[in-house]
């Protein structure tokens, strides 16, 4: 029968110095569904939506003989599943059968009915293909309907109750592998994150605190705590716009604010570049900087909506932004869309490419670093105009689509496809023009041709004038 090709490194396609390698073939299923293919595929036509976070885990769990990576599982799950629960089961079963050869990963998987957190890691060094043992360790926990969850590059699932099948799923080796590898002694309460996850790092936990503190400030959570609840009930209903803005956060207004202090430079730049070990102060690891929620090196950002009271083609919606969240525009793409603009489906990272949407946003983001305090206000004004328009028009657009769908589903799908693509093309055109405008606006340290210099506090801090006067 038909087969499907399996690859490693799909999420790194097009990135300089990275390769995609062919692994082998597995049987194809009779029916597959359309999905949005990207570094980490995020939505299918049945409005199953996936968000990804890497947590790596214990190196003893890695097994290079495993065929599956997290992005390959996402591809297969979205192609084959119609609900969040089914997609998780498919991914888990495939990883068990063919082996998981990736580091620890977490996926938020939602549909119009349920939201789940799925976590997976390798089986350890003793597994081999064809053995009767599962080739992966995985667990999934459902999130209560009125709760919010945040996962930021570390394992979050703790105590599990496999008898409660409404809220938990797992591979059959979830306990035995931990015992066999010396990660759990078999006594006391089993905590998935304690057995399989990496050690705590405030580099990651701080983002958990920040999101939970923004959405449920009444809890007064400690920013220095090592563990937070897996999910909490927010103080008020969370909107799409709330999530958009949270993903743009740099801890503004807190003791960890990345836009203030010497490290932010004279112009309040929150971006902190990676610091190689050769130049780090002694005793400081890679995580010496706070890590913002909005990272300058982010490839793309999404906010997903799954609505069970609409046909999936219209009810499923991902607000997609290229590059860094703080300098992007969230553009709505519907689950039923049959195409995206060429600029969103082509373009490489190893050369500057004006046919690529990603480069438009990356270009603007990098130009903003010249004078962040000025540039970010210009960028905010631009993305606010677009997003206000898109969010305001959303109910009307969807009403038109739903009315069309009743009599002519194909016409409705064409309508939402053309609508989204039109918005996307408008935004990309504007962002290229914005980049050209910023080149002038920030040229040679001036702001629109006017000399504004540096702030007084920074001049004093760096000893301005000390070497030019006696």
PDB file of C-alpha atoms in Angstrom, residues 93-220:
ATOM      1  CA  UNK A  93       1.115   5.511  19.401  1.00  0.00           C
ATOM      2  CA  UNK A  94       3.413   6.429  16.505  1.00  0.00           C
ATOM      3  CA  UNK A  95       6.194   7.444  18.893  1.00  0.00           C
ATOM      4  CA  UNK A  96       5.815   4.190  20.823  1.00  0.00           C
ATOM      5  CA  UNK A  97       5.900   2.104  17.638  1.00  0.00           C
ATOM      6  CA  UNK A  98       8.688   3.818  15.683  1.00  0.00           C
ATOM      7  CA  UNK A  99      10.637   5.386  18.515  1.00  0.00           C
ATOM      8  CA  UNK A 100      11.086   8.993  19.555  1.00  0.00           C
ATOM      9  CA  UNK A 101      14.531  10.342  18.701  1.00  0.00           C
ATOM     10  CA  UNK A 102      14.101  13.926  19.875  1.00  0.00           C
ATOM     11  CA  UNK A 103      14.600  15.770  23.153  1.00  0.00           C
ATOM     12  CA  UNK A 104      11.812  16.453  25.637  1.00  0.00           C
ATOM     13  CA  UNK A 105       8.923  18.417  24.149  1.00  0.00           C
ATOM     14  CA  UNK A 106       5.582  19.833  25.201  1.00  0.00           C
ATOM     15  CA  UNK A 107       2.561  20.497  22.998  1.00  0.00           C
ATOM     16  CA  UNK A 108      -0.611  22.360  23.870  1.00  0.00           C
ATOM     17  CA  UNK A 109      -3.288  20.623  21.800  1.00  0.00           C
ATOM     18  CA  UNK A 110      -6.787  22.097  21.602  1.00  0.00           C
ATOM     19  CA  UNK A 111     -10.019  21.716  19.678  1.00  0.00           C
ATOM     20  CA  UNK A 112     -13.470  23.228  20.086  1.00  0.00           C
ATOM     21  CA  UNK A 113     -14.198  21.043  23.124  1.00  0.00           C
ATOM     22  CA  UNK A 114     -10.987  20.364  25.049  1.00  0.00           C
ATOM     23  CA  UNK A 115      -7.487  21.650  25.776  1.00  0.00           C
ATOM     24  CA  UNK A 116      -4.605  19.307  26.620  1.00  0.00           C
ATOM     25  CA  UNK A 117      -0.920  19.449  27.471  1.00  0.00           C
ATOM     26  CA  UNK A 118       1.063  16.617  25.857  1.00  0.00           C
ATOM     27  CA  UNK A 119       4.637  15.931  26.990  1.00  0.00           C
ATOM     28  CA  UNK A 120       7.033  13.412  25.479  1.00  0.00           C
ATOM     29  CA  UNK A 121      10.640  12.272  25.760  1.00  0.00           C
ATOM     30  CA  UNK A 122      12.832   9.418  24.563  1.00  0.00           C
ATOM     31  CA  UNK A 123      12.796   5.856  25.956  1.00  0.00           C
ATOM     32  CA  UNK A 124      16.440   5.785  27.018  1.00  0.00           C
ATOM     33  CA  UNK A 125      19.474   4.085  25.454  1.00  0.00           C
ATOM     34  CA  UNK A 126      18.299   0.477  25.740  1.00  0.00           C
ATOM     35  CA  UNK A 127      15.365   0.656  23.309  1.00  0.00           C
ATOM     36  CA  UNK A 128      15.868  -0.522  19.736  1.00  0.00           C
ATOM     37  CA  UNK A 129      13.560  -0.623  16.686  1.00  0.00           C
ATOM     38  CA  UNK A 130      11.469  -3.750  16.491  1.00  0.00           C
ATOM     39  CA  UNK A 131      11.540  -4.368  20.215  1.00  0.00           C
ATOM     40  CA  UNK A 132       8.273  -5.015  21.991  1.00  0.00           C
ATOM     41  CA  UNK A 133       8.854  -2.097  24.364  1.00  0.00           C
ATOM     42  CA  UNK A 134       7.452   1.394  23.710  1.00  0.00           C
ATOM     43  CA  UNK A 135       9.912   3.661  21.918  1.00  0.00           C
ATOM     44  CA  UNK A 136       8.848   6.781  23.816  1.00  0.00           C
ATOM     45  CA  UNK A 137       7.600   8.003  27.172  1.00  0.00           C
ATOM     46  CA  UNK A 138       4.648  10.365  27.020  1.00  0.00           C
ATOM     47  CA  UNK A 139       1.842  11.784  29.124  1.00  0.00           C
ATOM     48  CA  UNK A 140      -1.083  14.124  28.492  1.00  0.00           C
ATOM     49  CA  UNK A 141      -3.234  16.061  30.924  1.00  0.00           C
ATOM     50  CA  UNK A 142      -6.436  17.885  30.120  1.00  0.00           C
ATOM     51  CA  UNK A 143      -6.769  21.497  31.240  1.00  0.00           C
ATOM     52  CA  UNK A 144     -10.059  22.480  32.958  1.00  0.00           C
ATOM     53  CA  UNK A 145     -12.323  24.547  30.723  1.00  0.00           C
ATOM     54  CA  UNK A 146     -12.113  27.670  32.900  1.00  0.00           C
ATOM     55  CA  UNK A 147      -8.343  27.555  33.439  1.00  0.00           C
ATOM     56  CA  UNK A 148      -5.242  28.914  31.732  1.00  0.00           C
ATOM     57  CA  UNK A 149      -1.959  27.034  31.312  1.00  0.00           C
ATOM     58  CA  UNK A 150       1.521  28.296  30.527  1.00  0.00           C
ATOM     59  CA  UNK A 151       4.492  26.173  29.526  1.00  0.00           C
ATOM     60  CA  UNK A 152       7.843  27.819  28.889  1.00  0.00           C
ATOM     61  CA  UNK A 153      10.593  25.390  27.951  1.00  0.00           C
ATOM     62  CA  UNK A 154      10.258  22.999  30.851  1.00  0.00           C
ATOM     63  CA  UNK A 155       8.139  19.982  31.736  1.00  0.00           C
ATOM     64  CA  UNK A 156       4.972  20.979  33.607  1.00  0.00           C
ATOM     65  CA  UNK A 157       2.962  17.807  34.249  1.00  0.00           C
ATOM     66  CA  UNK A 158       3.427  16.465  37.764  1.00  0.00           C
ATOM     67  CA  UNK A 159       1.186  13.987  39.576  1.00  0.00           C
ATOM     68  CA  UNK A 160      -0.987  11.881  37.288  1.00  0.00           C
ATOM     69  CA  UNK A 161      -4.096   9.747  37.780  1.00  0.00           C
ATOM     70  CA  UNK A 162      -4.333   7.303  34.896  1.00  0.00           C
ATOM     71  CA  UNK A 163      -7.605   5.926  36.248  1.00  0.00           C
ATOM     72  CA  UNK A 164      -9.173   9.283  35.380  1.00  0.00           C
ATOM     73  CA  UNK A 165      -9.290   8.826  31.621  1.00  0.00           C
ATOM     74  CA  UNK A 166     -11.230  12.054  31.126  1.00  0.00           C
ATOM     75  CA  UNK A 167      -8.161  13.991  32.198  1.00  0.00           C
ATOM     76  CA  UNK A 168      -5.098  11.780  31.687  1.00  0.00           C
ATOM     77  CA  UNK A 169      -3.435   9.665  28.995  1.00  0.00           C
ATOM     78  CA  UNK A 170       0.049   8.120  29.002  1.00  0.00           C
ATOM     79  CA  UNK A 171       2.342   5.515  27.495  1.00  0.00           C
ATOM     80  CA  UNK A 172       2.352   2.152  29.327  1.00  0.00           C
ATOM     81  CA  UNK A 173       6.019   2.547  30.334  1.00  0.00           C
ATOM     82  CA  UNK A 174       5.639   5.898  32.059  1.00  0.00           C
ATOM     83  CA  UNK A 175       6.587   4.462  35.471  1.00  0.00           C
ATOM     84  CA  UNK A 176       8.771   1.509  34.475  1.00  0.00           C
ATOM     85  CA  UNK A 177      11.204   3.506  32.333  1.00  0.00           C
ATOM     86  CA  UNK A 178      11.761   5.992  35.149  1.00  0.00           C
ATOM     87  CA  UNK A 179      12.571   3.115  37.510  1.00  0.00           C
ATOM     88  CA  UNK A 180      14.784   1.286  34.998  1.00  0.00           C
ATOM     89  CA  UNK A 181      16.854   4.404  34.321  1.00  0.00           C
ATOM     90  CA  UNK A 182      17.130   5.364  37.976  1.00  0.00           C
ATOM     91  CA  UNK A 183      15.004   8.488  37.576  1.00  0.00           C
ATOM     92  CA  UNK A 184      12.437   7.396  40.187  1.00  0.00           C
ATOM     93  CA  UNK A 185      12.785   4.906  43.019  1.00  0.00           C
ATOM     94  CA  UNK A 186       9.213   3.638  42.740  1.00  0.00           C
ATOM     95  CA  UNK A 187       8.360   4.992  46.177  1.00  0.00           C
ATOM     96  CA  UNK A 188       6.115   7.893  47.028  1.00  0.00           C
ATOM     97  CA  UNK A 189       4.268  10.150  44.607  1.00  0.00           C
ATOM     98  CA  UNK A 190       5.374   9.946  40.986  1.00  0.00           C
ATOM     99  CA  UNK A 191       5.858  13.365  39.372  1.00  0.00           C
ATOM    100  CA  UNK A 192       6.454  13.312  35.624  1.00  0.00           C
ATOM    101  CA  UNK A 193       8.467  16.538  35.589  1.00  0.00           C
ATOM    102  CA  UNK A 194      10.655  15.388  38.481  1.00  0.00           C
ATOM    103  CA  UNK A 195      11.493  12.093  36.781  1.00  0.00           C
ATOM    104  CA  UNK A 196      11.905  13.164  33.182  1.00  0.00           C
ATOM    105  CA  UNK A 197      12.235  16.939  33.092  1.00  0.00           C
ATOM    106  CA  UNK A 198      15.306  19.161  33.357  1.00  0.00           C
ATOM    107  CA  UNK A 199      16.304  20.958  36.514  1.00  0.00           C
ATOM    108  CA  UNK A 200      14.541  24.211  37.310  1.00  0.00           C
ATOM    109  CA  UNK A 201      15.938  27.430  35.834  1.00  0.00           C
ATOM    110  CA  UNK A 202      14.524  30.875  36.516  1.00  0.00           C
ATOM    111  CA  UNK A 203      15.349  31.574  32.866  1.00  0.00           C
ATOM    112  CA  UNK A 204      12.193  29.541  32.175  1.00  0.00           C
ATOM    113  CA  UNK A 205      10.120  29.712  35.342  1.00  0.00           C
ATOM    114  CA  UNK A 206      10.083  33.498  35.323  1.00  0.00           C
ATOM    115  CA  UNK A 207       7.965  33.473  32.166  1.00  0.00           C
ATOM    116  CA  UNK A 208       5.502  31.089  33.809  1.00  0.00           C
ATOM    117  CA  UNK A 209       5.201  33.469  36.735  1.00  0.00           C
ATOM    118  CA  UNK A 210       4.770  36.477  34.464  1.00  0.00           C
ATOM    119  CA  UNK A 211       1.896  35.003  32.458  1.00  0.00           C
ATOM    120  CA  UNK A 212       0.096  33.692  35.529  1.00  0.00           C
ATOM    121  CA  UNK A 213       0.628  36.980  37.363  1.00  0.00           C
ATOM    122  CA  UNK A 214      -0.788  38.961  34.450  1.00  0.00           C
ATOM    123  CA  UNK A 215      -3.864  36.732  34.153  1.00  0.00           C
ATOM    124  CA  UNK A 216      -4.442  35.957  37.839  1.00  0.00           C
ATOM    125  CA  UNK A 217      -2.781  38.732  39.869  1.00  0.00           C
ATOM    126  CA  UNK A 218      -5.051  37.956  42.818  1.00  0.00           C
ATOM    127  CA  UNK A 219      -2.970  34.817  43.463  1.00  0.00           C
ATOM    128  CA  UNK A 220       0.073  36.987  44.276  1.00  0.00           C
TER     129      UNK A 220
END
